[in-house]
Tab-separated table of N, CA and C in Angstrom:
chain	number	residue	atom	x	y	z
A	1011	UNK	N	171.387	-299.317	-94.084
A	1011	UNK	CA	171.348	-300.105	-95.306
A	1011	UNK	C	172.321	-301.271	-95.183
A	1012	UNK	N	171.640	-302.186	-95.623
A	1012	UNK	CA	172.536	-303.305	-95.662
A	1012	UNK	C	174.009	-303.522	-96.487
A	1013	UNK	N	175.158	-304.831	-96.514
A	1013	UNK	CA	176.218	-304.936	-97.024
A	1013	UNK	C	175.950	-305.236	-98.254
A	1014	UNK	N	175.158	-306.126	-98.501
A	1014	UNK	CA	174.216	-306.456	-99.722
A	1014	UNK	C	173.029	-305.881	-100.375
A	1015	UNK	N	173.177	-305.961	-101.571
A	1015	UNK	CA	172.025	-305.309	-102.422
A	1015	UNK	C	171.255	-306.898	-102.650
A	1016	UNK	N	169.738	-307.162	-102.555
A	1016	UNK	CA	169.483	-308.105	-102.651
A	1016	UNK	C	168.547	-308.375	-104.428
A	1017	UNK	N	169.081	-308.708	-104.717
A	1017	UNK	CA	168.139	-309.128	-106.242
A	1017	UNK	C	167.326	-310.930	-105.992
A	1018	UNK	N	166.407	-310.674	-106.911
A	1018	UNK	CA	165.501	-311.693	-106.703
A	1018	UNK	C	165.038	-312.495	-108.438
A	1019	UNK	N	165.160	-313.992	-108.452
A	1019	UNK	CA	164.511	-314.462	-109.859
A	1019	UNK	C	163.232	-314.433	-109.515
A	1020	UNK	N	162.785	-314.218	-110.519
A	1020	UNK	CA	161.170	-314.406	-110.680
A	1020	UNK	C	160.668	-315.945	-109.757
A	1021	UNK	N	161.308	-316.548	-109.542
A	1021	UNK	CA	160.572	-318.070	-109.015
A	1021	UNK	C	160.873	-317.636	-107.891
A	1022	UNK	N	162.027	-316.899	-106.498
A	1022	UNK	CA	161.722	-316.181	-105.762
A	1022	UNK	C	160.813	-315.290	-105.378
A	1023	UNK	N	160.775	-314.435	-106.463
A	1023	UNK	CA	159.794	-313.314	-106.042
A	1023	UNK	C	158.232	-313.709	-106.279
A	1024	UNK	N	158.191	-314.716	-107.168
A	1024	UNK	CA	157.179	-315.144	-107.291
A	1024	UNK	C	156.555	-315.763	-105.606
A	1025	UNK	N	157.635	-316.734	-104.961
A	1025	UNK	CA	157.301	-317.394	-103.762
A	1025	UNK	C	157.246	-316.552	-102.813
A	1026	UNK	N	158.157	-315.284	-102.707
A	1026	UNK	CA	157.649	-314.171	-101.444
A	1026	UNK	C	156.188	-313.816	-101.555
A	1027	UNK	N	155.902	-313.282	-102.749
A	1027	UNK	CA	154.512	-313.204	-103.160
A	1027	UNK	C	153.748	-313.646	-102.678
A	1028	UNK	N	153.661	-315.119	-102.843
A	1028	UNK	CA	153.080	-316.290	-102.601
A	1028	UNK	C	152.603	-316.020	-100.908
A	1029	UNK	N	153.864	-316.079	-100.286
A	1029	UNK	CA	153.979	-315.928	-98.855
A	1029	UNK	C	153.288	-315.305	-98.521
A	1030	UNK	N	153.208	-313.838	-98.517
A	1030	UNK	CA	152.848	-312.546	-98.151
A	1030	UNK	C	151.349	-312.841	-98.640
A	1031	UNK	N	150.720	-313.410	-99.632
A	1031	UNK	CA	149.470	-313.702	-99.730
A	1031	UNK	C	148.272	-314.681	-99.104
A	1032	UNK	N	149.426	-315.882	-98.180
A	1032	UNK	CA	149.222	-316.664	-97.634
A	1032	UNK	C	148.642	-315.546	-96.030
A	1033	UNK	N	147.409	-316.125	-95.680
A	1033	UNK	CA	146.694	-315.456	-94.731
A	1033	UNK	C	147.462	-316.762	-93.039
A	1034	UNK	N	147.606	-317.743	-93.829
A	1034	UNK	CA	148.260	-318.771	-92.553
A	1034	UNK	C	149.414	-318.711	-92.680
A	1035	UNK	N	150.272	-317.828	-93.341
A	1035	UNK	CA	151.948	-317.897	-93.408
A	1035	UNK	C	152.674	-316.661	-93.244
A	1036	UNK	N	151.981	-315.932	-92.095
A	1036	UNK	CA	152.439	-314.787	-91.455
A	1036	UNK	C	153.840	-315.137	-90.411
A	1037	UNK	N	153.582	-316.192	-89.701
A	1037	UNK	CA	155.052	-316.990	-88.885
A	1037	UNK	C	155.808	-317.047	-90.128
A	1038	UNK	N	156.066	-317.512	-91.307
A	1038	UNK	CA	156.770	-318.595	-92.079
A	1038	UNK	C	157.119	-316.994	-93.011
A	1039	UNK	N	156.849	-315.945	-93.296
A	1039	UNK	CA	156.776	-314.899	-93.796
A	1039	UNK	C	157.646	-314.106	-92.888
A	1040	UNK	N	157.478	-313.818	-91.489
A	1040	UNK	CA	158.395	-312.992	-90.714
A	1040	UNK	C	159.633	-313.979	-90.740
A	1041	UNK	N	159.733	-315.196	-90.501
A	1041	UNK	CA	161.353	-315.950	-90.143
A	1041	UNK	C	161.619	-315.809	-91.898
A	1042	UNK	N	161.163	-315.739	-92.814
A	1042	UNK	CA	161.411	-315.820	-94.530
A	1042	UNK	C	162.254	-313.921	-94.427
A	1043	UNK	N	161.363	-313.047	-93.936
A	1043	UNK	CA	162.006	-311.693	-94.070
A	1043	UNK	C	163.032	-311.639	-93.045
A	1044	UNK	N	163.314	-311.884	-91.945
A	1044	UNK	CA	164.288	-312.041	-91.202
A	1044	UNK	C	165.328	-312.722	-91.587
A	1045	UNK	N	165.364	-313.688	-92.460
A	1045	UNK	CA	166.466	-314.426	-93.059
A	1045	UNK	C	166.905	-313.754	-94.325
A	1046	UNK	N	166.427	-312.351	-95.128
A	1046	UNK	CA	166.869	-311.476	-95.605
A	1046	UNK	C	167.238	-310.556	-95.313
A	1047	UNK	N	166.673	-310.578	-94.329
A	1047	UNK	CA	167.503	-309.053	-93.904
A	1047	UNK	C	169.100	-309.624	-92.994
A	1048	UNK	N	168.799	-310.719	-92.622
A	1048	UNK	CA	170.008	-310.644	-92.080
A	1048	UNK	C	171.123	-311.507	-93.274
A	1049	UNK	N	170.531	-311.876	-94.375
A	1049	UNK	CA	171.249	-311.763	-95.372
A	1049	UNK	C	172.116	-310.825	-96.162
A	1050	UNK	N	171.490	-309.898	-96.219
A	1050	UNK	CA	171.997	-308.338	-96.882
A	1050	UNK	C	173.108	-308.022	-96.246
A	1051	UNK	N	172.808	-308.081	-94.633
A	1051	UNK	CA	173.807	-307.472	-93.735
A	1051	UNK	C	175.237	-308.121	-93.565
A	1052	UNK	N	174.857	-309.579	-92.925
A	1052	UNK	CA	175.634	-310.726	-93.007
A	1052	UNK	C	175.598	-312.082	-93.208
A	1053	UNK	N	175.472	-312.093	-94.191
A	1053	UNK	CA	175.465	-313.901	-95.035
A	1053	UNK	C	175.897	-314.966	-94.212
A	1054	UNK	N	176.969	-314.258	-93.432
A	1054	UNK	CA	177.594	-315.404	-92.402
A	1054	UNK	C	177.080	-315.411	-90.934
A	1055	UNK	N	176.278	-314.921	-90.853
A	1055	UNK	CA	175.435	-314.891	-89.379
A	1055	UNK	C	175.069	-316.289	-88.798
A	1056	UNK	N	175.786	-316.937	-87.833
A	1056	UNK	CA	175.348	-318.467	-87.392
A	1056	UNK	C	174.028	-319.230	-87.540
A	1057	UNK	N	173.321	-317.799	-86.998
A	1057	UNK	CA	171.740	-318.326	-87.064
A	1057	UNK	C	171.141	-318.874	-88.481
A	1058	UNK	N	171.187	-318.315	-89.606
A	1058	UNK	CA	171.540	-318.677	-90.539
A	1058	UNK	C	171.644	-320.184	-91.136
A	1059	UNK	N	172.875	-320.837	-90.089
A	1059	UNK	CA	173.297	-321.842	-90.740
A	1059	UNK	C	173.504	-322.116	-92.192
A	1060	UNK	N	174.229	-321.060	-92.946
A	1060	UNK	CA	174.642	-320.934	-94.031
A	1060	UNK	C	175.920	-322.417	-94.762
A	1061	UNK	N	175.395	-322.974	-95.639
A	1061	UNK	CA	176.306	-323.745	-96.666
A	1061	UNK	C	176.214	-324.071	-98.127
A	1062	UNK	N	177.245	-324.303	-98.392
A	1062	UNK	CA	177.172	-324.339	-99.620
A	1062	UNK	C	176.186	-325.508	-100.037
A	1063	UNK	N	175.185	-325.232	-101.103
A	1063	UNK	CA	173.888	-326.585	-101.602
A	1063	UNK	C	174.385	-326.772	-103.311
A	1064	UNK	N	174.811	-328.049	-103.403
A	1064	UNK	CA	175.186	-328.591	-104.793
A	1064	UNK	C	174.525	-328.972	-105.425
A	1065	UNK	N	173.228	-329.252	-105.388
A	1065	UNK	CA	172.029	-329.432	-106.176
A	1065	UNK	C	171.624	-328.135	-107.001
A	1066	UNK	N	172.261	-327.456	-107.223
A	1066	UNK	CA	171.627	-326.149	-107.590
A	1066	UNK	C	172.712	-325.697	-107.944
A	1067	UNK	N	172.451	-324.503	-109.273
A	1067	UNK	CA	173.381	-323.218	-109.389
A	1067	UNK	C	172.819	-322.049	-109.837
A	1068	UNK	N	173.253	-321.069	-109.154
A	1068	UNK	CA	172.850	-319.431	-109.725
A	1068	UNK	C	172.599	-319.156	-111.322
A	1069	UNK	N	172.505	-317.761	-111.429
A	1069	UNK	CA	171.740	-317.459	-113.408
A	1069	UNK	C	172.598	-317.694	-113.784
A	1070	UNK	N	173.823	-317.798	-113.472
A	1070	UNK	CA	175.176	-317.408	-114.081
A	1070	UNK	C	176.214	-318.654	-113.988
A	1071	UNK	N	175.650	-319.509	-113.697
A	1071	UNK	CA	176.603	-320.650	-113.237
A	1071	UNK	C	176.965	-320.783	-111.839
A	1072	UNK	N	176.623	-319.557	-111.140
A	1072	UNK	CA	177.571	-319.357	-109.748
A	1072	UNK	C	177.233	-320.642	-108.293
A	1073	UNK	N	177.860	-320.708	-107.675
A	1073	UNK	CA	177.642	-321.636	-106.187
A	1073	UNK	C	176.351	-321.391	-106.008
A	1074	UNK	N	175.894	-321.866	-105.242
A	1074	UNK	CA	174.558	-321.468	-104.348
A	1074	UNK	C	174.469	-322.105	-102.805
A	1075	UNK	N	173.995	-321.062	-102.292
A	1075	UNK	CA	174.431	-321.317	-100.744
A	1075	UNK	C	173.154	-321.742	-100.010
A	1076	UNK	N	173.075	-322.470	-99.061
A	1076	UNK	CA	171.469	-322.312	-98.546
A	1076	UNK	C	171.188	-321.698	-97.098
A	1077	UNK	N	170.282	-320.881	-96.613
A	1077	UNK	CA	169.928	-320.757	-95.643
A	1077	UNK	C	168.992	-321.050	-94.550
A	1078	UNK	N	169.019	-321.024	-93.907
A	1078	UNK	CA	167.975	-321.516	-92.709
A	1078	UNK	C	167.069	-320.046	-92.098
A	1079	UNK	N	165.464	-320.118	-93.195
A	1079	UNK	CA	164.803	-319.240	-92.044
A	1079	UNK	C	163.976	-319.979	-91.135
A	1080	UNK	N	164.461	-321.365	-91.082
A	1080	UNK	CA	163.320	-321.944	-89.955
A	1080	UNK	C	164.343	-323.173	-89.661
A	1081	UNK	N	164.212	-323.964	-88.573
A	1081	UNK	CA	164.606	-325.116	-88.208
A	1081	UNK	C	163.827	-326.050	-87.006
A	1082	UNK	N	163.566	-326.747	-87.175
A	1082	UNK	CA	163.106	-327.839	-86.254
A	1082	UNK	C	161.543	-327.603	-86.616
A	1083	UNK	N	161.374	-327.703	-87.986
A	1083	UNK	CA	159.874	-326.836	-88.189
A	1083	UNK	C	159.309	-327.963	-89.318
A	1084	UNK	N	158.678	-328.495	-89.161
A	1084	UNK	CA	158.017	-329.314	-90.382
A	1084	UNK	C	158.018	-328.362	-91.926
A	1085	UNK	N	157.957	-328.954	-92.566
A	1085	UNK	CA	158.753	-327.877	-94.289
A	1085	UNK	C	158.967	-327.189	-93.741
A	1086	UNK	N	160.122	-326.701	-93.093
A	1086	UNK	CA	160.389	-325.107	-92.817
A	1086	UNK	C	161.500	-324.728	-93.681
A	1087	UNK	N	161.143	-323.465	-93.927
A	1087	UNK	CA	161.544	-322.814	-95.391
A	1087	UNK	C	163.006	-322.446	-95.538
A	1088	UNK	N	163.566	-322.471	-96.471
A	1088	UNK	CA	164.992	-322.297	-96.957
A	1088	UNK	C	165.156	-321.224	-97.860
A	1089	UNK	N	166.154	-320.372	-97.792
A	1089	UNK	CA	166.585	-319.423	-98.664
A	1089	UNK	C	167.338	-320.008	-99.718
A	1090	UNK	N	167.720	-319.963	-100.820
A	1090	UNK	CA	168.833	-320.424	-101.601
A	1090	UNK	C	169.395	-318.883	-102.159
A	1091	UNK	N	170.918	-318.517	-102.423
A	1091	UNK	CA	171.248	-317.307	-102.494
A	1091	UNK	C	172.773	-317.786	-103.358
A	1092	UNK	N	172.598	-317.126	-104.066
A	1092	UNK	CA	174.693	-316.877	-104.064
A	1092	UNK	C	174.512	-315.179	-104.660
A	1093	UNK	N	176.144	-315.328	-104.645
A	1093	UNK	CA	176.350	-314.168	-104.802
A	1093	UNK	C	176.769	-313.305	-106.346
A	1094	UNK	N	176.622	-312.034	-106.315
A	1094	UNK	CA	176.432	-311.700	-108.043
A	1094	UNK	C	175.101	-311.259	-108.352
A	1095	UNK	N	175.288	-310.592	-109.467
A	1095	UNK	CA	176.218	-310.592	-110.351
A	1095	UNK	C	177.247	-309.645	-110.381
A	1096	UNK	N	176.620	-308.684	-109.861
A	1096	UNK	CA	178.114	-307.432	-109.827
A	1096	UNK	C	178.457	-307.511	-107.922
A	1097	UNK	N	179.877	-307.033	-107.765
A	1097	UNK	CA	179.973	-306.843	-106.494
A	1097	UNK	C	179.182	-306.297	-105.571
A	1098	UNK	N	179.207	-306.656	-104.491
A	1098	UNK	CA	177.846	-306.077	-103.227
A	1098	UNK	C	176.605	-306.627	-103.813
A	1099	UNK	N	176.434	-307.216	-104.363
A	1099	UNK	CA	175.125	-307.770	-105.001
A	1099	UNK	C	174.774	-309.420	-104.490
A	1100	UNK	N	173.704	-309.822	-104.485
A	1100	UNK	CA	172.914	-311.191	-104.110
A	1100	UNK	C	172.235	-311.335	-104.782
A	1101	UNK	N	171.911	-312.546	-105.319
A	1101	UNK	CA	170.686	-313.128	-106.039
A	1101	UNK	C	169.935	-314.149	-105.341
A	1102	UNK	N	168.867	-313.813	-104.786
A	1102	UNK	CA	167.674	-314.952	-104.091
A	1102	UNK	C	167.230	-315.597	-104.892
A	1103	UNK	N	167.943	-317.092	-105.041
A	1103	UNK	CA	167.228	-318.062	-106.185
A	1103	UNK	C	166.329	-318.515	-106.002
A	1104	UNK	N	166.064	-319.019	-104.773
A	1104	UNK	CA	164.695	-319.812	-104.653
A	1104	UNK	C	164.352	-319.589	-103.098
A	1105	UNK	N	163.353	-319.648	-102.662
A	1105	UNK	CA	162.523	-319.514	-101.170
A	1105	UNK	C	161.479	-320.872	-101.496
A	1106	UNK	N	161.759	-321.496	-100.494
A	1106	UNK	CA	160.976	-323.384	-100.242
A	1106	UNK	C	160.897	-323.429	-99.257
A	1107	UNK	N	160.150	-324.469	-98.869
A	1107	UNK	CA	159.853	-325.301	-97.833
A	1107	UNK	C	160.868	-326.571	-98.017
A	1108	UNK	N	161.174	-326.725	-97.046
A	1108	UNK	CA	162.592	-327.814	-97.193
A	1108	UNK	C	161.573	-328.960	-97.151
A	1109	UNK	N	161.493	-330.053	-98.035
A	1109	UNK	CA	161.220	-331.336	-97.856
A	1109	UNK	C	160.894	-332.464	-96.765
């Protein structure tokens, strides 16, 4: 079990959804679950490329961090995460395609 408990907003879970329904977004779906799981475990994992994103804030007011489940990838998709609300806990704010 992971370090993190992972919680999800509805506009997340809505977009995993999304994913997992997508019949052409089986690649973009495994690097999307791989960038959670190695979220849970360690947030700070290089691969990752974890930083803080200021365009954005958590339910609660909190930071929001962004992650990398894809790179060098045309829209390739981004995690957005901070942490909370209770300790050992995560909130997955948003899952995108980076711009």
């Amino acid at each position: 079990m992971g370090k993190f408990k992972l919680l999800f907003t509805p506009e997340a879970q809505s977009s995993l959804v999304a994913l997992a329904k997508d019949p052409g977004a089986a690649k973009r779906l495994r690097a999307v679950r791989k960038t959670l799981g190695l979220l849970e475990s360690n947030p700070r994992h290089p691969g990752l490329r974890t930083h803080e994103y200021s365009k954005l804030f958590g339910p609660q007011g909190q930071k929001v961090f962004e992650a990398y489940a894809e790179n060098k990838t045309p829209a390739a998709f981004r995690v957005f995460w901070c942490y909370g609300p209770e300790t050992g806990q995560m909130t997955i704010v948003a899952i995108t395609p980076h711009p």
